[in-house]
CSV table of C-alpha atoms in Angstrom, one decimal:
chain,number,residue,atom,x,y,z
A,166,UNK,CA,0.0,0.0,0.0
A,167,UNK,CA,1.5,3.3,-1.0
A,168,UNK,CA,-1.2,6.0,-0.7
A,169,UNK,CA,1.3,8.6,0.3
A,170,UNK,CA,4.4,10.1,-1.4
A,171,UNK,CA,6.3,13.3,-1.2
A,172,UNK,CA,3.8,15.0,1.1
A,173,UNK,CA,0.8,14.1,-1.0
A,174,UNK,CA,-1.9,11.6,-0.4
A,175,UNK,CA,-3.6,9.8,-3.3
A,176,UNK,CA,-7.2,8.8,-2.6
A,177,UNK,CA,-8.7,6.3,-5.0
A,178,UNK,CA,-12.4,5.5,-4.7
A,179,UNK,CA,-14.7,3.1,-6.6
A,180,UNK,CA,-18.2,4.0,-5.4
A,181,UNK,CA,-20.9,1.6,-6.7
A,182,UNK,CA,-23.7,3.4,-8.5
A,183,UNK,CA,-27.3,2.2,-8.0
A,184,UNK,CA,-28.7,0.0,-10.7
A,185,UNK,CA,-32.2,0.4,-12.1
A,186,UNK,CA,-34.1,3.3,-13.6
A,187,UNK,CA,-34.2,6.8,-12.2
A,188,UNK,CA,-36.3,9.7,-13.6
A,189,UNK,CA,-36.5,8.0,-17.0
A,190,UNK,CA,-32.8,7.2,-17.2
A,191,UNK,CA,-30.2,5.5,-15.2
A,192,UNK,CA,-28.5,6.6,-11.9
A,193,UNK,CA,-25.2,6.5,-13.8
A,194,UNK,CA,-26.5,9.0,-16.4
A,195,UNK,CA,-27.7,11.2,-13.7
A,196,UNK,CA,-24.3,11.2,-12.0
A,197,UNK,CA,-22.8,12.2,-15.4
A,198,UNK,CA,-25.3,15.0,-15.7
A,199,UNK,CA,-24.4,16.3,-12.3
A,200,UNK,CA,-20.7,16.2,-13.0
A,201,UNK,CA,-21.3,17.9,-16.3
A,202,UNK,CA,-23.0,20.7,-14.5
A,203,UNK,CA,-20.1,21.5,-12.2
A,204,UNK,CA,-18.1,24.6,-13.0
A,205,UNK,CA,-14.4,24.3,-14.0
A,206,UNK,CA,-11.2,25.5,-12.3
A,207,UNK,CA,-12.0,27.9,-9.6
A,208,UNK,CA,-15.7,27.3,-10.1
A,209,UNK,CA,-15.5,23.6,-9.5
A,210,UNK,CA,-17.0,22.5,-6.2
A,211,UNK,CA,-13.6,20.9,-5.5
A,212,UNK,CA,-12.0,24.4,-5.3
A,213,UNK,CA,-13.6,24.7,-1.9
A,214,UNK,CA,-11.6,21.7,-0.7
A,215,UNK,CA,-8.5,23.7,-0.9
A,216,UNK,CA,-6.0,21.0,-0.1
A,217,UNK,CA,-6.8,19.4,-3.4
A,218,UNK,CA,-4.0,19.6,-6.0
A,219,UNK,CA,-5.8,17.7,-8.8
A,220,UNK,CA,-8.8,15.4,-8.9
A,221,UNK,CA,-10.9,13.5,-11.4
A,222,UNK,CA,-14.3,11.8,-11.4
A,223,UNK,CA,-15.4,9.3,-14.0
A,224,UNK,CA,-18.3,7.0,-14.4
A,225,UNK,CA,-17.1,3.4,-15.1
A,226,UNK,CA,-19.8,1.7,-17.1
A,227,UNK,CA,-17.9,-1.5,-17.7
A,228,UNK,CA,-14.4,-3.0,-18.0
A,229,UNK,CA,-12.7,-3.2,-21.3
A,230,UNK,CA,-12.3,-6.3,-23.5
A,231,UNK,CA,-8.7,-7.1,-24.0
A,232,UNK,CA,-9.2,-8.9,-27.3
A,233,UNK,CA,-8.7,-12.5,-28.3
A,234,UNK,CA,-7.9,-14.8,-26.6
A,235,UNK,CA,-9.1,-13.0,-23.5
A,236,UNK,CA,-12.4,-13.8,-21.8
A,237,UNK,CA,-15.1,-11.2,-21.9
A,238,UNK,CA,-15.6,-9.7,-18.4
A,239,UNK,CA,-18.6,-7.5,-17.5
A,240,UNK,CA,-19.3,-5.5,-14.4
A,241,UNK,CA,-22.7,-6.0,-12.7
A,242,UNK,CA,-22.7,-2.4,-11.4
A,243,UNK,CA,-21.4,0.8,-12.6
A,244,UNK,CA,-18.9,2.7,-10.4
A,245,UNK,CA,-18.0,6.3,-9.8
A,246,UNK,CA,-14.2,6.4,-9.9
A,247,UNK,CA,-12.6,9.2,-7.9
A,248,UNK,CA,-8.9,9.9,-8.0
A,249,UNK,CA,-7.6,12.8,-6.0
A,250,UNK,CA,-4.3,14.2,-4.9
A,251,UNK,CA,-4.2,16.3,-1.7
A,252,UNK,CA,-2.1,17.3,1.3
A,253,UNK,CA,-2.8,16.3,4.8
A,254,UNK,CA,-4.6,13.4,6.5
A,255,UNK,CA,-7.3,11.4,4.9
A,256,UNK,CA,-9.7,11.9,7.8
A,257,UNK,CA,-9.4,15.7,7.5
A,258,UNK,CA,-9.8,15.6,3.7
A,259,UNK,CA,-13.0,13.6,4.0
A,260,UNK,CA,-14.3,16.1,6.5
A,261,UNK,CA,-13.6,18.9,4.1
A,262,UNK,CA,-15.5,17.0,1.4
A,263,UNK,CA,-18.4,16.6,3.8
A,264,UNK,CA,-18.5,20.2,5.0
A,265,UNK,CA,-17.3,22.3,2.1
A,266,UNK,CA,-18.8,20.4,-0.8
A,267,UNK,CA,-22.0,19.3,0.9
A,268,UNK,CA,-24.5,20.1,-1.8
A,269,UNK,CA,-22.4,18.8,-4.7
A,270,UNK,CA,-21.6,15.6,-2.8
A,271,UNK,CA,-25.2,15.0,-2.0
A,272,UNK,CA,-26.3,15.6,-5.6
A,273,UNK,CA,-23.8,13.1,-7.0
A,274,UNK,CA,-23.5,10.5,-4.3
A,275,UNK,CA,-27.2,10.0,-3.5
A,276,UNK,CA,-27.1,7.9,-6.7
A,277,UNK,CA,-24.6,5.6,-5.1
A,278,UNK,CA,-25.2,2.4,-3.2
A,279,UNK,CA,-25.0,2.8,0.6
A,280,UNK,CA,-24.2,6.5,0.7
A,281,UNK,CA,-25.3,7.7,4.2
A,282,UNK,CA,-25.6,11.4,3.4
A,283,UNK,CA,-23.5,14.2,4.8
A,284,UNK,CA,-25.1,14.8,8.2
A,285,UNK,CA,-23.2,12.1,10.1
A,286,UNK,CA,-19.4,12.6,9.9
A,287,UNK,CA,-18.5,9.2,11.1
A,288,UNK,CA,-20.9,7.4,8.7
A,289,UNK,CA,-19.7,9.6,5.9
A,290,UNK,CA,-16.0,8.8,6.5
A,291,UNK,CA,-16.8,5.1,7.0
A,292,UNK,CA,-18.6,5.0,3.6
A,293,UNK,CA,-15.7,6.5,1.7
A,294,UNK,CA,-13.2,4.3,3.4
A,295,UNK,CA,-15.2,1.2,2.3
A,296,UNK,CA,-14.9,2.5,-1.3
A,297,UNK,CA,-11.2,3.2,-1.1
A,298,UNK,CA,-8.8,1.3,-3.3
A,299,UNK,CA,-5.2,1.2,-2.1
A,300,UNK,CA,-2.4,2.4,-4.4
A,301,UNK,CA,0.4,0.1,-5.4
A,302,UNK,CA,2.7,2.8,-6.8
A,303,UNK,CA,2.2,6.5,-6.2
A,304,UNK,CA,4.2,9.4,-7.6
A,305,UNK,CA,4.1,13.1,-6.7
A,306,UNK,CA,6.6,15.4,-8.4
A,307,UNK,CA,6.9,18.0,-5.7
A,308,UNK,CA,6.5,18.1,-1.9
A,309,UNK,CA,4.8,21.5,-1.7
A,310,UNK,CA,1.3,22.0,-0.5
A,311,UNK,CA,-1.4,23.6,-2.6
A,312,UNK,CA,-1.0,26.8,-0.7
A,313,UNK,CA,2.7,26.8,-1.2
A,314,UNK,CA,2.4,26.2,-4.9
A,315,UNK,CA,-0.2,29.0,-5.3
A,316,UNK,CA,1.9,31.4,-3.2
A,317,UNK,CA,5.0,30.6,-5.3
A,318,UNK,CA,3.2,31.1,-8.6
A,319,UNK,CA,1.9,34.4,-7.3
A,320,UNK,CA,5.3,35.4,-6.2
A,321,UNK,CA,6.8,34.6,-9.6
A,322,UNK,CA,4.3,36.8,-11.3
A,323,UNK,CA,4.9,39.7,-8.9
A,324,UNK,CA,8.7,39.3,-9.1
A,325,UNK,CA,8.6,39.4,-12.9
A,326,UNK,CA,6.5,42.6,-12.7
A,327,UNK,CA,9.1,44.1,-10.3
A,328,UNK,CA,12.0,43.2,-12.5
A,329,UNK,CA,10.5,44.7,-15.6
A,330,UNK,CA,9.3,47.9,-13.8
A,331,UNK,CA,12.6,48.5,-12.1
A,332,UNK,CA,15.0,48.0,-15.0
A,333,UNK,CA,17.5,50.8,-15.0
A,334,UNK,CA,16.2,52.2,-11.7
A,335,UNK,CA,18.4,53.2,-8.8
A,336,UNK,CA,18.9,50.7,-6.0
A,337,UNK,CA,16.7,52.5,-3.5
A,338,UNK,CA,13.8,52.2,-6.0
A,339,UNK,CA,14.5,48.6,-6.7
A,340,UNK,CA,14.7,47.8,-3.0
A,341,UNK,CA,11.4,49.6,-2.3
A,342,UNK,CA,9.6,47.8,-5.0
A,343,UNK,CA,11.0,44.4,-3.8
A,344,UNK,CA,10.0,45.2,-0.2
A,345,UNK,CA,6.5,46.2,-1.3
A,346,UNK,CA,6.3,43.0,-3.3
A,347,UNK,CA,7.3,40.8,-0.3
A,348,UNK,CA,4.9,42.7,1.9
A,349,UNK,CA,2.0,42.3,-0.5
A,350,UNK,CA,1.7,46.1,-0.9
A,351,UNK,CA,3.0,46.5,-4.4
A,352,UNK,CA,0.6,48.3,-6.6
A,353,UNK,CA,0.8,47.6,-10.3
A,354,UNK,CA,2.4,50.6,-12.1
A,355,UNK,CA,3.3,52.3,-8.9
A,356,UNK,CA,7.2,52.0,-9.1
A,357,UNK,CA,8.4,55.6,-8.9
A,358,UNK,CA,11.1,57.7,-7.6
A,359,UNK,CA,14.9,57.9,-8.0
A,360,UNK,CA,17.1,58.9,-10.8
A,361,UNK,CA,15.9,56.2,-13.1
B,123,UNK,CA,-15.7,14.3,-21.4
B,124,UNK,CA,-13.3,16.4,-19.2
B,125,UNK,CA,-9.7,15.2,-19.7
B,126,UNK,CA,-8.1,18.6,-19.6
B,127,UNK,CA,-7.7,21.5,-17.1
B,128,UNK,CA,-5.6,24.3,-18.4
B,129,UNK,CA,-2.1,23.0,-19.1
B,130,UNK,CA,-2.9,19.6,-17.4
B,131,UNK,CA,-4.2,16.4,-19.0
B,132,UNK,CA,-5.6,13.4,-17.2
B,133,UNK,CA,-5.3,9.8,-18.5
B,134,UNK,CA,-7.3,7.1,-16.8
B,135,UNK,CA,-6.9,3.5,-17.9
B,136,UNK,CA,-8.0,0.1,-16.6
B,137,UNK,CA,-6.3,-3.1,-17.9
B,138,UNK,CA,-7.2,-6.7,-17.1
B,139,UNK,CA,-4.7,-9.1,-15.4
B,140,UNK,CA,-4.9,-12.8,-14.9
B,141,UNK,CA,-5.0,-13.4,-11.1
B,142,UNK,CA,-1.8,-15.4,-11.3
B,143,UNK,CA,-0.1,-12.4,-13.0
B,144,UNK,CA,-1.5,-10.0,-10.4
B,145,UNK,CA,0.3,-12.0,-7.7
B,146,UNK,CA,3.6,-11.5,-9.6
B,147,UNK,CA,3.0,-7.8,-9.9
B,148,UNK,CA,2.3,-7.5,-6.2
B,149,UNK,CA,5.4,-9.5,-5.4
B,150,UNK,CA,7.5,-7.3,-7.6
B,151,UNK,CA,6.1,-4.1,-6.1
B,152,UNK,CA,6.6,-5.4,-2.6
B,153,UNK,CA,10.2,-6.4,-3.3
B,154,UNK,CA,11.5,-3.0,-2.2
B,155,UNK,CA,15.0,-4.4,-2.1
B,156,UNK,CA,14.8,-4.6,-5.8
B,157,UNK,CA,13.9,-0.9,-5.8
B,158,UNK,CA,10.9,-1.5,-8.1
B,159,UNK,CA,8.7,1.2,-6.8
B,160,UNK,CA,11.7,3.5,-6.3
B,161,UNK,CA,13.0,3.0,-9.8
B,162,UNK,CA,9.6,3.7,-11.3
B,163,UNK,CA,9.5,7.0,-9.4
B,164,UNK,CA,13.0,7.8,-10.5
B,165,UNK,CA,11.9,7.2,-14.1
B,166,UNK,CA,8.9,9.4,-13.7
B,167,UNK,CA,11.0,12.2,-12.2
B,168,UNK,CA,13.2,12.0,-15.3
B,169,UNK,CA,10.2,12.8,-17.5
B,170,UNK,CA,9.5,16.0,-15.6
B,171,UNK,CA,6.1,16.6,-17.0
B,172,UNK,CA,4.0,14.4,-14.6
B,173,UNK,CA,2.5,16.1,-11.6
B,174,UNK,CA,0.9,13.0,-10.0
B,175,UNK,CA,0.5,9.4,-11.1
B,176,UNK,CA,-0.7,6.2,-9.6
B,177,UNK,CA,-1.2,2.5,-10.3
B,178,UNK,CA,-3.7,0.6,-8.2
B,179,UNK,CA,-4.6,-3.1,-8.3
B,180,UNK,CA,-8.2,-3.9,-8.0
B,181,UNK,CA,-8.7,-7.6,-7.4
B,182,UNK,CA,-11.7,-9.2,-9.1
B,183,UNK,CA,-13.3,-9.7,-5.7
B,184,UNK,CA,-12.4,-6.3,-4.4
B,185,UNK,CA,-14.7,-4.0,-6.2
B,186,UNK,CA,-16.5,-2.4,-3.3
B,187,UNK,CA,-19.8,-4.2,-2.4
B,188,UNK,CA,-21.8,-2.2,0.0
B,189,UNK,CA,-25.2,-3.8,0.5
B,190,UNK,CA,-27.6,-6.5,-0.7
B,191,UNK,CA,-29.1,-4.1,-3.2
B,192,UNK,CA,-25.9,-4.4,-5.2
B,193,UNK,CA,-25.2,-7.6,-7.2
B,194,UNK,CA,-21.8,-9.3,-6.4
B,195,UNK,CA,-19.3,-9.0,-9.2
B,196,UNK,CA,-18.2,-12.2,-11.0
B,197,UNK,CA,-15.1,-11.3,-12.9
B,198,UNK,CA,-12.4,-13.4,-14.6
B,199,UNK,CA,-9.7,-10.8,-14.2
B,200,UNK,CA,-8.1,-8.5,-11.7
B,201,UNK,CA,-7.6,-4.9,-13.0
B,202,UNK,CA,-4.7,-2.4,-13.0
B,203,UNK,CA,-6.0,1.1,-12.7
B,204,UNK,CA,-3.7,3.9,-13.9
B,205,UNK,CA,-4.3,7.6,-13.3
B,206,UNK,CA,-1.9,10.3,-14.4
B,207,UNK,CA,-1.9,14.1,-14.4
B,208,UNK,CA,0.6,15.6,-16.8
B,209,UNK,CA,1.4,18.4,-19.2
B,210,UNK,CA,1.3,18.1,-22.9
B,211,UNK,CA,-0.9,16.2,-25.3
B,212,UNK,CA,-1.9,12.6,-25.0
B,213,UNK,CA,0.3,11.7,-28.0
B,214,UNK,CA,3.3,13.4,-26.5
B,215,UNK,CA,2.8,11.7,-23.2
B,216,UNK,CA,2.6,8.2,-24.7
B,217,UNK,CA,5.5,8.9,-27.0
B,218,UNK,CA,7.6,9.9,-24.0
B,219,UNK,CA,6.7,6.8,-22.1
B,220,UNK,CA,7.6,4.6,-25.1
B,221,UNK,CA,10.8,6.3,-26.0
B,222,UNK,CA,12.2,7.3,-22.6
B,223,UNK,CA,10.8,4.7,-20.2
B,224,UNK,CA,10.0,1.5,-22.1
B,225,UNK,CA,11.5,-0.8,-19.5
B,226,UNK,CA,9.7,1.0,-16.7
B,227,UNK,CA,6.4,0.8,-18.5
B,228,UNK,CA,6.9,-2.9,-19.3
B,229,UNK,CA,7.8,-3.7,-15.7
B,230,UNK,CA,4.3,-2.5,-14.7
B,231,UNK,CA,2.1,-3.4,-17.6
B,232,UNK,CA,3.6,-6.7,-18.8
B,233,UNK,CA,1.3,-8.4,-16.4
B,234,UNK,CA,-1.8,-7.1,-18.2
B,235,UNK,CA,-3.6,-9.2,-20.7
B,236,UNK,CA,-2.5,-8.7,-24.4
B,237,UNK,CA,-0.1,-5.9,-23.4
B,238,UNK,CA,2.0,-5.4,-26.5
B,239,UNK,CA,5.0,-3.7,-24.9
B,240,UNK,CA,6.0,-0.1,-24.8
B,241,UNK,CA,7.9,-0.5,-28.1
B,242,UNK,CA,7.1,-0.1,-31.0
B,243,UNK,CA,4.9,2.9,-30.3
B,244,UNK,CA,1.8,2.3,-32.4
B,245,UNK,CA,0.6,-0.9,-30.7
B,246,UNK,CA,1.4,0.7,-27.4
B,247,UNK,CA,-0.8,3.7,-28.2
B,248,UNK,CA,-3.6,1.5,-29.5
B,249,UNK,CA,-3.5,-0.5,-26.3
B,250,UNK,CA,-3.7,2.5,-24.0
B,251,UNK,CA,-6.4,4.1,-26.1
B,252,UNK,CA,-8.5,0.9,-26.1
B,253,UNK,CA,-8.3,0.7,-22.3
B,254,UNK,CA,-8.8,4.3,-21.6
B,255,UNK,CA,-11.7,5.8,-19.7
B,256,UNK,CA,-12.9,9.4,-20.3
B,257,UNK,CA,-13.3,11.6,-17.2
B,258,UNK,CA,-16.5,13.3,-16.4
B,259,UNK,CA,-14.9,16.1,-14.3
B,260,UNK,CA,-11.3,17.1,-14.0
B,261,UNK,CA,-10.0,19.7,-11.5
B,262,UNK,CA,-6.7,21.4,-10.9
B,263,UNK,CA,-5.9,24.0,-8.3
B,264,UNK,CA,-3.4,25.6,-10.7
B,265,UNK,CA,-4.4,24.8,-14.2
B,266,UNK,CA,-2.2,27.5,-15.7
B,267,UNK,CA,1.0,25.8,-14.4
B,268,UNK,CA,3.1,23.0,-15.8
B,269,UNK,CA,5.3,20.9,-13.5
B,270,UNK,CA,8.3,23.0,-14.5
B,271,UNK,CA,6.3,26.2,-13.8
B,272,UNK,CA,5.6,24.9,-10.3
B,273,UNK,CA,9.1,23.7,-9.6
B,274,UNK,CA,10.7,26.9,-10.9
B,275,UNK,CA,8.3,29.0,-8.9
B,276,UNK,CA,9.1,27.1,-5.7
B,277,UNK,CA,12.8,27.4,-6.4
B,278,UNK,CA,12.4,31.2,-7.0
B,279,UNK,CA,10.4,31.5,-3.7
B,280,UNK,CA,13.3,29.9,-1.8
B,281,UNK,CA,15.8,32.3,-3.6
B,282,UNK,CA,13.6,35.3,-2.7
B,283,UNK,CA,13.3,34.2,0.9
B,284,UNK,CA,17.1,33.9,1.1
B,285,UNK,CA,17.6,37.2,-0.7
B,286,UNK,CA,15.3,39.1,1.6
B,287,UNK,CA,17.1,37.8,4.6
B,288,UNK,CA,20.6,38.5,3.3
B,289,UNK,CA,20.0,41.9,1.7
B,290,UNK,CA,18.1,43.8,4.4
B,291,UNK,CA,21.2,45.3,5.9
B,292,UNK,CA,23.1,46.1,2.7
B,293,UNK,CA,23.9,49.5,1.6
B,294,UNK,CA,22.3,50.6,-1.7
B,295,UNK,CA,25.4,49.9,-3.8
B,296,UNK,CA,25.8,46.4,-2.3
B,297,UNK,CA,22.1,45.8,-2.7
B,298,UNK,CA,22.5,46.6,-6.4
B,299,UNK,CA,25.2,44.0,-6.8
B,300,UNK,CA,23.3,41.4,-4.9
B,301,UNK,CA,20.2,42.1,-7.0
B,302,UNK,CA,22.0,41.7,-10.2
B,303,UNK,CA,23.5,38.4,-9.0
B,304,UNK,CA,20.0,37.3,-7.9
B,305,UNK,CA,18.6,38.0,-11.4
B,306,UNK,CA,21.3,35.9,-13.0
B,307,UNK,CA,20.6,33.0,-10.5
B,308,UNK,CA,16.9,33.0,-11.1
B,309,UNK,CA,16.6,33.9,-14.7
B,310,UNK,CA,15.7,30.3,-15.5
B,311,UNK,CA,12.9,30.4,-13.0
B,312,UNK,CA,11.2,33.2,-14.8
B,313,UNK,CA,10.4,31.2,-17.9
B,314,UNK,CA,7.1,29.6,-18.5
B,315,UNK,CA,6.2,26.7,-20.6
B,316,UNK,CA,3.3,26.0,-22.9
B,317,UNK,CA,0.3,28.4,-22.9
B,318,UNK,CA,1.0,31.5,-20.9
B,319,UNK,CA,-1.0,31.3,-17.7
B,320,UNK,CA,-3.4,34.1,-17.3
B,321,UNK,CA,-5.0,35.1,-14.0
B,322,UNK,CA,-3.8,32.1,-12.0
């Protein structure tokens, strides 16, 4: 079991989806429709679970046929596959899913077998741990947390702005701009002063 | 279908394994003294465009069964699940695996039914494509950043932290020299790859 690597935790879930009709279609199709309605990037419900680096959800209708001479396998249920990469402990992450994505989780997972809802934290956690698949090999390219990555990307953007704005300026002006950048008080276009 | 988020692409595949082969894969992974898992991670680091990747083995009797409403699975094969988050196109990614890491990919996938090997490239691409699952939602906290963007930004952050600490007491002329030296050191960290990130 290797669910952790380089300060990241890889959670893999296979959540069985209910068989049978629902509202003139299948529960699996309704799960797909819910996921299709989610916003992307910062508008995704997952953005509220801010220890999440990257995550995917996919409806698994059936396994794939490997071709002759393989046997044909078929699943008797469909599954919601979830693969997420986050920082911190599993218990804390599941609690964030429960409390910060409540509506989105309810709308998707009420189509899944045995889902207890979001009101009981212990039952919620137990459900997802029953759906968890352990990882054999896990790779994470950098040990930084999501917050550290975002801070670093912001700092890079700001630093480039400072470098461009202070080209040819006197040291005092450069120092002031750098200090303002580090303090978060740099205003775009506001580098002034000095002999240039 | 949602397999992309900004600069990042997600591949999800599921390949069947004879249970006797699964046992061999588990034994190989468990043989840490052979460095199997470690070597695979070293290989992935060398590619330097993969943010996160995982392989998970799902035994044929290990698909979660949660209550009597749900029928029990009756499968011939175990399954190897692969999920990757990377920069670049699908074709570039598979090309890189085939050309840079063929032995590494074979170590993991040779236990899967009808796996053709990582070389030559065409059957390998066909195999991955045939066993690939489209995602219904894909999220990234920093879609505008490639792996190199992230690592360069983290390195720059460390340099800026060190520079702030070391330059606070310098006279202006010394500061100017230190600043110029800093710019030389971090010039590589200011580049970006792929589509220019906007607003994130």
